[in-house]
PDB file of C-alpha atoms and ligand atoms in Angstrom:
ATOM      1  CA  MET A  15       0.309  22.341  66.079  1.00 92.00           C
ATOM      2  CA  PHE A  16      -1.551  19.794  63.984  1.00 94.00           C
ATOM      3  CA  HIS A  17      -4.955  18.275  63.389  1.00 92.00           C
ATOM      4  CA  TRP A  18      -6.426  15.309  61.560  1.00 89.00           C
ATOM      5  CA  ASP A  19      -8.582  16.044  58.530  1.00 86.00           C
ATOM      6  CA  ASN A  20      -8.655  12.781  56.554  1.00 84.00           C
ATOM      7  CA  GLY A  21      -4.896  12.997  57.036  1.00 89.00           C
ATOM      8  CA  LEU A  22      -2.299  14.948  58.951  1.00 94.00           C
ATOM      9  CA  LYS A  23      -2.325  18.745  58.636  1.00 96.00           C
ATOM     10  CA  LEU A  24      -0.031  21.336  60.173  1.00 96.00           C
ATOM     11  CA  THR A  25      -2.648  23.758  61.404  1.00 95.00           C
ATOM     12  CA  ARG A  26      -0.932  27.141  61.294  1.00 93.00           C
ATOM     13  CA  ALA A  27       0.632  26.615  57.869  1.00 94.00           C
ATOM     14  CA  ASP A  28      -2.460  24.792  56.551  1.00 95.00           C
ATOM     15  CA  LEU A  29      -0.017  22.257  55.140  1.00 97.00           C
ATOM     16  CA  ALA A  30      -1.166  18.707  54.358  1.00 97.00           C
ATOM     17  CA  VAL A  31       1.412  15.997  55.049  1.00 97.00           C
ATOM     18  CA  ASP A  32       1.730  12.904  52.815  1.00 96.00           C
ATOM     19  CA  PHE A  33      -1.850  13.092  51.530  1.00 95.00           C
ATOM     20  CA  ARG A  34      -2.902  10.615  48.870  1.00 93.00           C
ATOM     21  CA  HIS A  35      -5.359  13.029  47.256  1.00 94.00           C
ATOM     22  CA  ARG A  36      -4.837  16.490  45.816  1.00 96.00           C
ATOM     23  CA  GLN A  37      -4.314  19.348  48.266  1.00 97.00           C
ATOM     24  CA  PRO A  38      -3.629  23.091  47.821  1.00 97.00           C
ATOM     25  CA  ARG A  39      -0.332  22.751  49.737  1.00 97.00           C
ATOM     26  CA  ALA A  40       1.311  19.527  50.799  1.00 98.00           C
ATOM     27  CA  PHE A  41       4.585  18.169  52.123  1.00 98.00           C
ATOM     28  CA  ILE A  42       5.712  14.878  50.554  1.00 98.00           C
ATOM     29  CA  SER A  43       8.102  12.889  52.755  1.00 98.00           C
ATOM     30  CA  HIS A  44       9.210  10.548  49.953  1.00 98.00           C
ATOM     31  CA  ALA A  45       8.100   9.410  46.516  1.00 98.00           C
ATOM     32  CA  HIS A  46       6.464   6.039  47.266  1.00 96.00           C
ATOM     33  CA  ALA A  47       3.042   5.842  45.632  1.00 92.00           C
ATOM     34  CA  ASP A  48       1.113   5.811  48.917  1.00 90.00           C
ATOM     35  CA  HIS A  49       2.605   9.168  49.934  1.00 93.00           C
ATOM     36  CA  ILE A  50       2.165  11.264  46.793  1.00 95.00           C
ATOM     37  CA  ALA A  51      -0.608  13.023  44.865  1.00 95.00           C
ATOM     38  CA  ARG A  52      -0.986  15.759  42.239  1.00 96.00           C
ATOM     39  CA  HIS A  53      -0.998  18.644  44.712  1.00 97.00           C
ATOM     40  CA  GLU A  54      -1.355  22.235  43.589  1.00 97.00           C
ATOM     41  CA  TYR A  55       1.838  23.091  45.411  1.00 98.00           C
ATOM     42  CA  THR A  56       4.338  20.640  46.879  1.00 98.00           C
ATOM     43  CA  LEU A  57       7.088  20.950  49.453  1.00 98.00           C
ATOM     44  CA  CYS A  58       9.719  18.187  49.404  1.00 98.00           C
ATOM     45  CA  THR A  59      13.437  17.524  49.082  1.00 98.00           C
ATOM     46  CA  PRO A  60      15.054  18.113  45.654  1.00 98.00           C
ATOM     47  CA  GLN A  61      15.586  14.360  45.190  1.00 98.00           C
ATOM     48  CA  THR A  62      11.957  13.564  46.018  1.00 98.00           C
ATOM     49  CA  ALA A  63      10.899  16.326  43.601  1.00 98.00           C
ATOM     50  CA  ARG A  64      12.736  14.551  40.741  1.00 98.00           C
ATOM     51  CA  LEU A  65      11.148  11.223  41.601  1.00 98.00           C
ATOM     52  CA  VAL A  66       7.655  12.722  41.948  1.00 97.00           C
ATOM     53  CA  HIS A  67       8.050  14.552  38.646  1.00 97.00           C
ATOM     54  CA  LEU A  68       9.103  11.282  37.005  1.00 96.00           C
ATOM     55  CA  ARG A  69       5.903   9.644  38.254  1.00 95.00           C
ATOM     56  CA  LEU A  70       3.386  12.505  37.947  1.00 95.00           C
ATOM     57  CA  GLY A  71       4.986  15.010  35.569  1.00 94.00           C
ATOM     58  CA  PRO A  72       6.451  18.428  36.458  1.00 94.00           C
ATOM     59  CA  ARG A  73       4.596  20.201  39.267  1.00 92.00           C
ATOM     60  CA  PRO A  74       4.949  23.470  41.202  1.00 97.00           C
ATOM     61  CA  THR A  75       7.361  22.589  43.982  1.00 98.00           C
ATOM     62  CA  LEU A  76       9.303  24.274  46.748  1.00 98.00           C
ATOM     63  CA  GLU A  77      12.461  22.253  47.359  1.00 98.00           C
ATOM     64  CA  LEU A  78      13.654  21.777  50.923  1.00 98.00           C
ATOM     65  CA  PRO A  79      17.221  20.405  50.955  1.00 98.00           C
ATOM     66  CA  TYR A  80      18.152  18.517  54.142  1.00 98.00           C
ATOM     67  CA  ARG A  81      19.030  20.621  57.202  1.00 98.00           C
ATOM     68  CA  ARG A  82      18.251  24.004  55.606  1.00 98.00           C
ATOM     69  CA  PRO A  83      15.416  25.608  57.558  1.00 98.00           C
ATOM     70  CA  ILE A  84      12.903  27.897  55.864  1.00 97.00           C
ATOM     71  CA  GLU A  85      10.219  30.155  57.331  1.00 97.00           C
ATOM     72  CA  TRP A  86       6.928  29.126  55.793  1.00 95.00           C
ATOM     73  CA  GLY A  87       3.297  29.723  56.784  1.00 92.00           C
ATOM     74  CA  GLY A  88       4.264  30.924  60.272  1.00 94.00           C
ATOM     75  CA  LEU A  89       6.505  27.913  60.923  1.00 97.00           C
ATOM     76  CA  ARG A  90      10.152  27.092  60.606  1.00 98.00           C
ATOM     77  CA  LEU A  91      10.390  23.925  58.500  1.00 98.00           C
ATOM     78  CA  THR A  92      13.486  21.726  58.248  1.00 98.00           C
ATOM     79  CA  THR A  93      13.960  18.348  56.544  1.00 98.00           C
ATOM     80  CA  PHE A  94      16.292  15.608  57.822  1.00 98.00           C
ATOM     81  CA  PRO A  95      17.291  12.362  56.090  1.00 98.00           C
ATOM     82  CA  ALA A  96      14.954   9.463  56.902  1.00 98.00           C
ATOM     83  CA  GLY A  97      17.200   6.627  55.650  1.00 98.00           C
ATOM     84  CA  HIS A  98      14.314   5.028  53.712  1.00 97.00           C
ATOM     85  CA  CYS A  99      14.967   5.792  50.003  1.00 98.00           C
ATOM     86  CA  LEU A 100      16.455   8.534  47.830  1.00 98.00           C
ATOM     87  CA  GLY A 101      15.250  11.919  49.110  1.00 98.00           C
ATOM     88  CA  SER A 102      13.207  10.488  51.996  1.00 98.00           C
ATOM     89  CA  ALA A 103      12.791  13.088  54.702  1.00 98.00           C
ATOM     90  CA  MET A 104      11.539  13.702  58.189  1.00 98.00           C
ATOM     91  CA  LEU A 105       9.937  17.103  58.706  1.00 98.00           C
ATOM     92  CA  LEU A 106      10.643  19.239  61.775  1.00 98.00           C
ATOM     93  CA  ALA A 107       8.169  22.097  62.298  1.00 98.00           C
ATOM     94  CA  GLU A 108       8.838  24.741  64.946  1.00 97.00           C
ATOM     95  CA  ASP A 109       6.636  27.690  65.839  1.00 96.00           C
ATOM     96  CA  ALA A 110       7.428  31.089  67.319  1.00 94.00           C
ATOM     97  CA  ASP A 111       6.263  29.915  70.779  1.00 94.00           C
ATOM     98  CA  GLY A 112       9.042  27.330  70.904  1.00 93.00           C
ATOM     99  CA  ARG A 113       6.851  24.313  70.184  1.00 96.00           C
ATOM    100  CA  SER A 114       8.245  21.627  67.925  1.00 97.00           C
ATOM    101  CA  LEU A 115       6.865  18.669  66.013  1.00 98.00           C
ATOM    102  CA  LEU A 116       8.755  15.953  64.175  1.00 98.00           C
ATOM    103  CA  TYR A 117       7.007  13.863  61.508  1.00 98.00           C
ATOM    104  CA  THR A 118       9.118  10.835  60.577  1.00 97.00           C
ATOM    105  CA  GLY A 119       7.463   9.585  57.391  1.00 96.00           C
ATOM    106  CA  ASP A 120       8.743   6.120  56.495  1.00 96.00           C
ATOM    107  CA  PHE A 121      12.217   5.758  57.956  1.00 97.00           C
ATOM    108  CA  LYS A 122      14.953   3.334  58.869  1.00 96.00           C
ATOM    109  CA  LEU A 123      17.896   3.717  61.232  1.00 96.00           C
ATOM    110  CA  GLY A 124      21.414   2.528  60.456  1.00 94.00           C
ATOM    111  CA  PRO A 125      23.265   2.193  57.157  1.00 93.00           C
ATOM    112  CA  SER A 126      21.789   1.911  53.679  1.00 95.00           C
ATOM    113  CA  ALA A 127      23.658   1.321  50.425  1.00 95.00           C
ATOM    114  CA  THR A 128      21.715   4.045  48.613  1.00 97.00           C
ATOM    115  CA  ALA A 129      19.991   6.398  51.116  1.00 96.00           C
ATOM    116  CA  GLU A 130      21.511   8.951  53.481  1.00 96.00           C
ATOM    117  CA  PRO A 131      21.371   7.597  57.035  1.00 97.00           C
ATOM    118  CA  ALA A 132      18.491   8.885  59.166  1.00 98.00           C
ATOM    119  CA  GLU A 133      19.001  11.793  61.543  1.00 98.00           C
ATOM    120  CA  LEU A 134      16.664  12.292  64.461  1.00 97.00           C
ATOM    121  CA  PRO A 135      16.377  15.797  65.909  1.00 97.00           C
ATOM    122  CA  SER A 136      14.667  16.032  69.284  1.00 95.00           C
ATOM    123  CA  ALA A 137      11.106  17.395  69.355  1.00 97.00           C
ATOM    124  CA  GLU A 138       8.279  17.944  71.818  1.00 97.00           C
ATOM    125  CA  THR A 139       5.746  16.095  69.696  1.00 97.00           C
ATOM    126  CA  LEU A 140       6.627  13.082  67.574  1.00 98.00           C
ATOM    127  CA  ILE A 141       4.458  11.639  64.828  1.00 97.00           C
ATOM    128  CA  ILE A 142       5.941   8.294  63.930  1.00 97.00           C
ATOM    129  CA  GLU A 143       5.222   5.820  61.133  1.00 93.00           C
ATOM    130  CA  SER A 144       5.086   2.504  62.953  1.00 91.00           C
ATOM    131  CA  THR A 145       4.590   0.000  60.134  1.00 85.00           C
ATOM    132  CA  TYR A 146       6.585  -2.690  61.996  1.00 85.00           C
ATOM    133  CA  GLY A 147       5.179  -1.820  65.412  1.00 86.00           C
ATOM    134  CA  GLY A 148       4.623  -5.454  66.449  1.00 85.00           C
ATOM    135  CA  PRO A 149       7.439  -7.232  68.338  1.00 82.00           C
ATOM    136  CA  THR A 150       7.249 -10.130  65.842  1.00 79.00           C
ATOM    137  CA  TYR A 151       8.742  -7.729  63.291  1.00 83.00           C
ATOM    138  CA  ARG A 152      12.297  -7.975  64.419  1.00 88.00           C
ATOM    139  CA  LEU A 153      14.628  -8.129  61.482  1.00 90.00           C
ATOM    140  CA  PRO A 154      17.815 -10.198  61.492  1.00 92.00           C
ATOM    141  CA  PRO A 155      21.074  -8.221  61.378  1.00 94.00           C
ATOM    142  CA  ARG A 156      21.458  -6.376  58.095  1.00 95.00           C
ATOM    143  CA  GLN A 157      24.843  -7.956  57.274  1.00 96.00           C
ATOM    144  CA  GLN A 158      23.331 -11.411  57.641  1.00 97.00           C
ATOM    145  CA  ALA A 159      20.562 -10.586  55.145  1.00 97.00           C
ATOM    146  CA  ILE A 160      23.049  -9.114  52.660  1.00 98.00           C
ATOM    147  CA  GLN A 161      25.276 -12.183  52.945  1.00 98.00           C
ATOM    148  CA  ARG A 162      22.296 -14.451  52.315  1.00 98.00           C
ATOM    149  CA  LEU A 163      21.336 -12.454  49.213  1.00 98.00           C
ATOM    150  CA  ILE A 164      24.861 -12.613  47.785  1.00 98.00           C
ATOM    151  CA  GLU A 165      25.149 -16.355  48.507  1.00 98.00           C
ATOM    152  CA  LEU A 166      21.827 -17.072  46.798  1.00 98.00           C
ATOM    153  CA  VAL A 167      22.695 -15.008  43.716  1.00 98.00           C
ATOM    154  CA  ARG A 168      26.226 -16.426  43.422  1.00 98.00           C
ATOM    155  CA  GLY A 169      25.001 -19.985  43.938  1.00 98.00           C
ATOM    156  CA  THR A 170      22.409 -19.499  41.186  1.00 98.00           C
ATOM    157  CA  LEU A 171      24.991 -18.146  38.741  1.00 97.00           C
ATOM    158  CA  ASP A 172      27.406 -20.977  39.586  1.00 97.00           C
ATOM    159  CA  ALA A 173      24.644 -23.479  38.819  1.00 97.00           C
ATOM    160  CA  GLY A 174      24.168 -21.901  35.375  1.00 95.00           C
ATOM    161  CA  ALA A 175      20.746 -20.411  36.140  1.00 96.00           C
ATOM    162  CA  VAL A 176      19.544 -16.787  36.121  1.00 96.00           C
ATOM    163  CA  PRO A 177      19.007 -15.114  39.500  1.00 97.00           C
ATOM    164  CA  VAL A 178      15.828 -12.993  39.386  1.00 97.00           C
ATOM    165  CA  VAL A 179      15.595 -10.649  42.358  1.00 98.00           C
ATOM    166  CA  HIS A 180      12.139  -9.230  43.104  1.00 97.00           C
ATOM    167  CA  ALA A 181      12.101  -5.886  44.891  1.00 97.00           C
ATOM    168  CA  TYR A 182       9.971  -2.736  45.059  1.00 96.00           C
ATOM    169  CA  ILE A 183      10.654  -0.380  42.183  1.00 97.00           C
ATOM    170  CA  LEU A 184      11.760   2.664  44.155  1.00 98.00           C
ATOM    171  CA  GLY A 185      14.374   2.209  46.847  1.00 97.00           C
ATOM    172  CA  LYS A 186      14.788  -1.505  47.425  1.00 97.00           C
ATOM    173  CA  SER A 187      15.652  -2.257  43.779  1.00 98.00           C
ATOM    174  CA  GLN A 188      18.378   0.355  43.741  1.00 98.00           C
ATOM    175  CA  GLU A 189      19.773  -0.820  47.064  1.00 98.00           C
ATOM    176  CA  VAL A 190      19.807  -4.455  45.865  1.00 98.00           C
ATOM    177  CA  THR A 191      21.522  -3.382  42.637  1.00 98.00           C
ATOM    178  CA  ARG A 192      24.227  -1.529  44.538  1.00 98.00           C
ATOM    179  CA  LEU A 193      24.760  -4.454  46.931  1.00 98.00           C
ATOM    180  CA  LEU A 194      25.155  -6.871  44.014  1.00 98.00           C
ATOM    181  CA  THR A 195      27.434  -4.638  41.928  1.00 98.00           C
ATOM    182  CA  ASP A 196      29.580  -3.997  45.023  1.00 98.00           C
ATOM    183  CA  HIS A 197      30.089  -7.778  45.042  1.00 98.00           C
ATOM    184  CA  ASP A 198      31.095  -7.782  41.338  1.00 98.00           C
ATOM    185  CA  ILE A 199      27.742  -9.126  40.164  1.00 98.00           C
ATOM    186  CA  PRO A 200      26.469  -6.967  37.269  1.00 98.00           C
ATOM    187  CA  VAL A 201      22.733  -6.268  37.118  1.00 98.00           C
ATOM    188  CA  LEU A 202      20.075  -5.870  34.442  1.00 98.00           C
ATOM    189  CA  GLN A 203      17.014  -3.959  35.587  1.00 98.00           C
ATOM    190  CA  HIS A 204      13.389  -4.054  34.478  1.00 97.00           C
ATOM    191  CA  ARG A 205      12.545  -0.814  32.646  1.00 97.00           C
ATOM    192  CA  HIS A 206      10.385   0.621  35.466  1.00 97.00           C
ATOM    193  CA  ILE A 207      13.259   0.148  37.877  1.00 98.00           C
ATOM    194  CA  TYR A 208      15.830   1.454  35.395  1.00 98.00           C
ATOM    195  CA  ARG A 209      13.963   4.787  35.027  1.00 98.00           C
ATOM    196  CA  VAL A 210      14.075   5.312  38.772  1.00 98.00           C
ATOM    197  CA  SER A 211      17.739   4.261  38.919  1.00 98.00           C
ATOM    198  CA  GLN A 212      18.622   6.978  36.452  1.00 98.00           C
ATOM    199  CA  VAL A 213      17.229   9.565  38.871  1.00 98.00           C
ATOM    200  CA  TYR A 214      19.421   8.054  41.596  1.00 98.00           C
ATOM    201  CA  GLU A 215      22.446   8.471  39.335  1.00 98.00           C
ATOM    202  CA  GLN A 216      21.449  12.063  38.454  1.00 98.00           C
ATOM    203  CA  CYS A 217      21.350  12.761  42.191  1.00 98.00           C
ATOM    204  CA  GLY A 218      24.868  11.378  42.631  1.00 97.00           C
ATOM    205  CA  VAL A 219      24.024   7.900  43.954  1.00 98.00           C
ATOM    206  CA  ARG A 220      26.182   5.442  42.030  1.00 98.00           C
ATOM    207  CA  LEU A 221      24.742   1.970  41.441  1.00 98.00           C
ATOM    208  CA  GLY A 222      27.757   0.333  39.766  1.00 98.00           C
ATOM    209  CA  ARG A 223      27.639  -1.828  36.657  1.00 98.00           C
ATOM    210  CA  TYR A 224      23.996  -2.111  35.661  1.00 98.00           C
ATOM    211  CA  GLY A 225      21.912  -1.797  32.509  1.00 97.00           C
ATOM    212  CA  LEU A 226      18.458  -2.093  31.044  1.00 97.00           C
ATOM    213  CA  PHE A 227      16.995  -5.593  30.717  1.00 96.00           C
ATOM    214  CA  GLY A 228      15.835  -6.426  27.206  1.00 90.00           C
ATOM    215  CA  SER A 229      14.742 -10.022  26.827  1.00 81.00           C
ATOM    216  CA  ASP A 230      17.625 -12.209  27.858  1.00 82.00           C
ATOM    217  CA  ALA A 231      20.368 -12.177  30.441  1.00 83.00           C
ATOM    218  CA  PRO A 232      23.996 -12.887  29.539  1.00 88.00           C
ATOM    219  CA  SER A 233      25.603 -15.434  31.808  1.00 91.00           C
ATOM    220  CA  GLY A 234      27.001 -13.932  34.986  1.00 95.00           C
ATOM    221  CA  TRP A 235      24.336 -11.181  35.256  1.00 97.00           C
ATOM    222  CA  ALA A 236      21.523 -10.934  37.796  1.00 98.00           C
ATOM    223  CA  LEU A 237      18.072  -9.527  37.008  1.00 97.00           C
ATOM    224  CA  VAL A 238      16.274  -7.084  39.305  1.00 98.00           C
ATOM    225  CA  VAL A 239      12.521  -6.915  38.660  1.00 97.00           C
ATOM    226  CA  PRO A 240       9.329  -5.659  40.375  1.00 97.00           C
ATOM    227  CA  PRO A 241       7.498  -8.010  42.776  1.00 95.00           C
ATOM    228  CA  ARG A 242       5.623 -10.901  41.129  1.00 91.00           C
ATOM    229  CA  TRP A 243       7.182 -10.334  37.689  1.00 93.00           C
ATOM    230  CA  HIS A 244       7.205 -13.490  35.567  1.00 88.00           C
ATOM    231  CA  ALA A 245      10.101 -14.481  33.385  1.00 83.00           C
ATOM    232  CA  ASP A 246       9.239 -15.805  29.945  1.00 82.00           C
ATOM    233  CA  GLU A 247      10.649 -19.122  28.869  1.00 80.00           C
ATOM    234  CA  GLN A 248      13.513 -17.892  26.727  1.00 83.00           C
ATOM    235  CA  LEU A 249      15.296 -16.788  29.889  1.00 89.00           C
ATOM    236  CA  GLY A 250      15.905 -20.464  30.697  1.00 91.00           C
ATOM    237  CA  ARG A 251      16.159 -21.727  34.246  1.00 94.00           C
ATOM    238  CA  THR A 252      15.630 -19.033  36.885  1.00 95.00           C
ATOM    239  CA  VAL A 253      15.805 -18.837  40.666  1.00 96.00           C
ATOM    240  CA  ASP A 254      13.453 -16.209  42.095  1.00 97.00           C
ATOM    241  CA  ILE A 255      14.487 -14.315  45.216  1.00 97.00           C
ATOM    242  CA  ALA A 256      12.304 -11.713  46.969  1.00 97.00           C
ATOM    243  CA  VAL A 257      14.005  -8.988  48.979  1.00 97.00           C
ATOM    244  CA  THR A 258      11.567  -7.406  51.422  1.00 94.00           C
ATOM    245  CA  GLY A 259      11.197  -6.749  55.123  1.00 90.00           C
ATOM    246  CA  TRP A 260       8.010  -8.833  55.022  1.00 87.00           C
ATOM    247  CA  ALA A 261      10.250 -11.888  54.528  1.00 88.00           C
ATOM    248  CA  VAL A 262      10.296 -12.233  58.324  1.00 84.00           C
ATOM    249  CA  ASP A 263       6.925 -13.870  57.628  1.00 86.00           C
ATOM    250  CA  PRO A 264       7.623 -17.263  55.962  1.00 86.00           C
ATOM    251  CA  ALA A 265       4.342 -16.995  53.982  1.00 90.00           C
ATOM    252  CA  VAL A 266       5.831 -14.226  51.857  1.00 89.00           C
ATOM    253  CA  ARG A 267       7.536 -16.845  49.691  1.00 91.00           C
ATOM    254  CA  TYR A 268       4.140 -18.165  48.609  1.00 90.00           C
ATOM    255  CA  ARG A 269       2.538 -14.750  48.248  1.00 91.00           C
ATOM    256  CA  TRP A 270       5.357 -13.487  46.028  1.00 91.00           C
ATOM    257  CA  LYS A 271       5.704 -16.905  44.300  1.00 93.00           C
ATOM    258  CA  VAL A 272       9.483 -17.026  44.761  1.00 96.00           C
ATOM    259  CA  ASP A 273      12.024 -19.690  45.712  1.00 96.00           C
ATOM    260  CA  HIS A 274      13.667 -17.641  48.475  1.00 96.00           C
ATOM    261  CA  ALA A 275      12.903 -14.507  50.480  1.00 96.00           C
ATOM    262  CA  VAL A 276      15.542 -12.318  52.110  1.00 97.00           C
ATOM    263  CA  PRO A 277      14.473 -10.036  54.980  1.00 95.00           C
ATOM    264  CA  LEU A 278      16.192  -6.780  54.099  1.00 95.00           C
ATOM    265  CA  SER A 279      14.056  -3.794  54.974  1.00 93.00           C
ATOM    266  CA  ASP A 280      13.996  -0.060  54.368  1.00 94.00           C
ATOM    267  CA  HIS A 281      11.617   0.402  57.319  1.00 94.00           C
ATOM    268  CA  ALA A 282      12.534   0.592  60.987  1.00 94.00           C
ATOM    269  CA  ASP A 283      11.766  -2.697  62.714  1.00 92.00           C
ATOM    270  CA  PHE A 284      10.223  -2.907  66.191  1.00 93.00           C
ATOM    271  CA  ASP A 285      13.505  -2.297  68.045  1.00 93.00           C
ATOM    272  CA  GLN A 286      14.427   0.641  65.814  1.00 95.00           C
ATOM    273  CA  LEU A 287      11.001   2.217  66.321  1.00 96.00           C
ATOM    274  CA  ILE A 288      11.487   2.099  70.085  1.00 96.00           C
ATOM    275  CA  GLU A 289      15.030   3.438  69.690  1.00 96.00           C
ATOM    276  CA  ALA A 290      13.785   6.312  67.513  1.00 97.00           C
ATOM    277  CA  VAL A 291      11.212   7.349  70.127  1.00 97.00           C
ATOM    278  CA  GLU A 292      13.832   7.200  72.869  1.00 97.00           C
ATOM    279  CA  ARG A 293      16.253   9.337  70.869  1.00 97.00           C
ATOM    280  CA  VAL A 294      13.701  12.012  69.961  1.00 97.00           C
ATOM    281  CA  ALA A 295      12.560  12.014  73.623  1.00 96.00           C
ATOM    282  CA  PRO A 296       9.189  13.650  72.914  1.00 97.00           C
ATOM    283  CA  ARG A 297       6.516  14.673  75.414  1.00 97.00           C
ATOM    284  CA  GLN A 298       3.821  13.124  73.247  1.00 97.00           C
ATOM    285  CA  VAL A 299       4.008  10.448  70.568  1.00 97.00           C
ATOM    286  CA  TYR A 300       1.372   9.838  67.896  1.00 96.00           C
ATOM    287  CA  CYS A 301       1.624   6.600  65.926  1.00 95.00           C
ATOM    288  CA  THR A 302       0.415   6.140  62.362  1.00 91.00           C
ATOM    289  CA  HIS A 303       0.207   3.176  59.978  1.00 85.00           C
ATOM    290  CA  GLY A 304       1.181   0.535  62.530  1.00 85.00           C
ATOM    291  CA  PRO A 305      -0.638  -1.838  64.869  1.00 88.00           C
ATOM    292  CA  GLU A 306      -2.436  -0.238  67.814  1.00 86.00           C
ATOM    293  CA  SER A 307      -0.450  -2.453  70.175  1.00 90.00           C
ATOM    294  CA  PHE A 308       2.620  -0.303  69.453  1.00 94.00           C
ATOM    295  CA  VAL A 309       0.923   2.510  71.370  1.00 95.00           C
ATOM    296  CA  ASP A 310       0.664   0.174  74.387  1.00 94.00           C
ATOM    297  CA  ARG A 311       4.317  -0.840  74.077  1.00 94.00           C
ATOM    298  CA  LEU A 312       5.305   2.844  74.211  1.00 95.00           C
ATOM    299  CA  ALA A 313       2.979   3.516  77.146  1.00 95.00           C
ATOM    300  CA  GLU A 314       4.644   0.629  79.036  1.00 95.00           C
ATOM    301  CA  ARG A 315       7.928   2.461  78.558  1.00 95.00           C
ATOM    302  CA  GLY A 316       6.473   5.626  80.082  1.00 96.00           C
ATOM    303  CA  PHE A 317       5.658   7.586  76.929  1.00 97.00           C
ATOM    304  CA  ASP A 318       2.461   9.539  76.457  1.00 97.00           C
ATOM    305  CA  ALA A 319       1.502   7.689  73.268  1.00 96.00           C
ATOM    306  CA  ARG A 320      -1.672   7.694  71.163  1.00 94.00           C
ATOM    307  CA  PRO A 321      -2.806   6.346  67.816  1.00 93.00           C
ATOM    308  CA  LEU A 322      -3.378   8.868  65.066  1.00 91.00           C
ATOM    309  CA  GLY A 323      -5.999   8.688  62.343  1.00 78.00           C
ATOM    310  CA  ARG A 324      -7.844   5.631  61.181  1.00 58.00           C
ATOM    311  CA  PRO A 325      -7.152   2.138  62.461  1.00 47.00           C
ATOM    312  CA  ALA A 326      -3.929   0.775  61.053  1.00 41.00           C
ATOM    313  CA  GLN A 327      -3.868  -1.049  57.767  1.00 43.00           C
ATOM    314  CA  ARG A 328      -1.209  -3.535  56.943  1.00 41.00           C
ATOM    315  CA  ARG A 329       0.478  -1.954  54.016  1.00 40.00           C
ATOM    316  CA  LEU A 330       3.004  -3.187  51.545  1.00 39.00           C
ATOM    317  CA  PHE A 331       5.915  -0.947  50.770  1.00 33.00           C
TER     318      PHE A 331
HETATM  319 ZN1   ZN B   8       7.872   4.331  51.775  1.00 73.86          ZN
END
């Protein structure tokens, strides 16, 4: 049902999937920069369409709302929530001969403050993004990470300093904002983050009491900024906190130049990746973006698993 041509393509529909360079027809699973390009014609969820248009300008797009199948290019195509960020989708493709393929894109199982929880339909062939496919990438329980974030931010405010939370612009920043405002901590956002947050709000995802950061922060407010942003001196004393799944690696504190790092992820960790494969119960699994050893871990569990595409690169998200 698919082949590899510098990227994943659904053969019958001649549909490129998450290509980073322009294609005649492409499906975009979500609006992170490493999954989008200025395609001639795009298929994606309505929420992803808004985010892509924000980044790349208006483009010809066919919107695929979750769980509403369409017949397209000889296939039946259906999107399902991927639990990763606003609009993130898995794509299920089924052909007239009863074959089925599920492409996960970036995904996460379990709850999220700002993304619909992932749904996993079963499929004969699974193509899975296995970013955290090494067993060292086991994340602590989500509640524990959230509690740590709130404690750090509250402690900073109580000490009269400004908490500066570093998070990726699309997805993590909005989730962090919602977690803080749910705990009665108002948030000022960097302008790049604020633009994306407005799309969240337009799509019905409420982020609570937040605003646009100008140059200083009133006492009692937290700042949410892109990774490695530097405060200027007029902000006074700051405590910098990174929120990223990579925080399971202690070196992230030095790489991001922050005081603390909280391991809250919008990617499935190793255990969730295994769980996802078990739930989809495919006949074949193809792994992308993760370490090759993940293929071996699946084979040990009795799955017919193979790597897909070029050797894995460690990729920030
Ligand atoms: Zn992503």
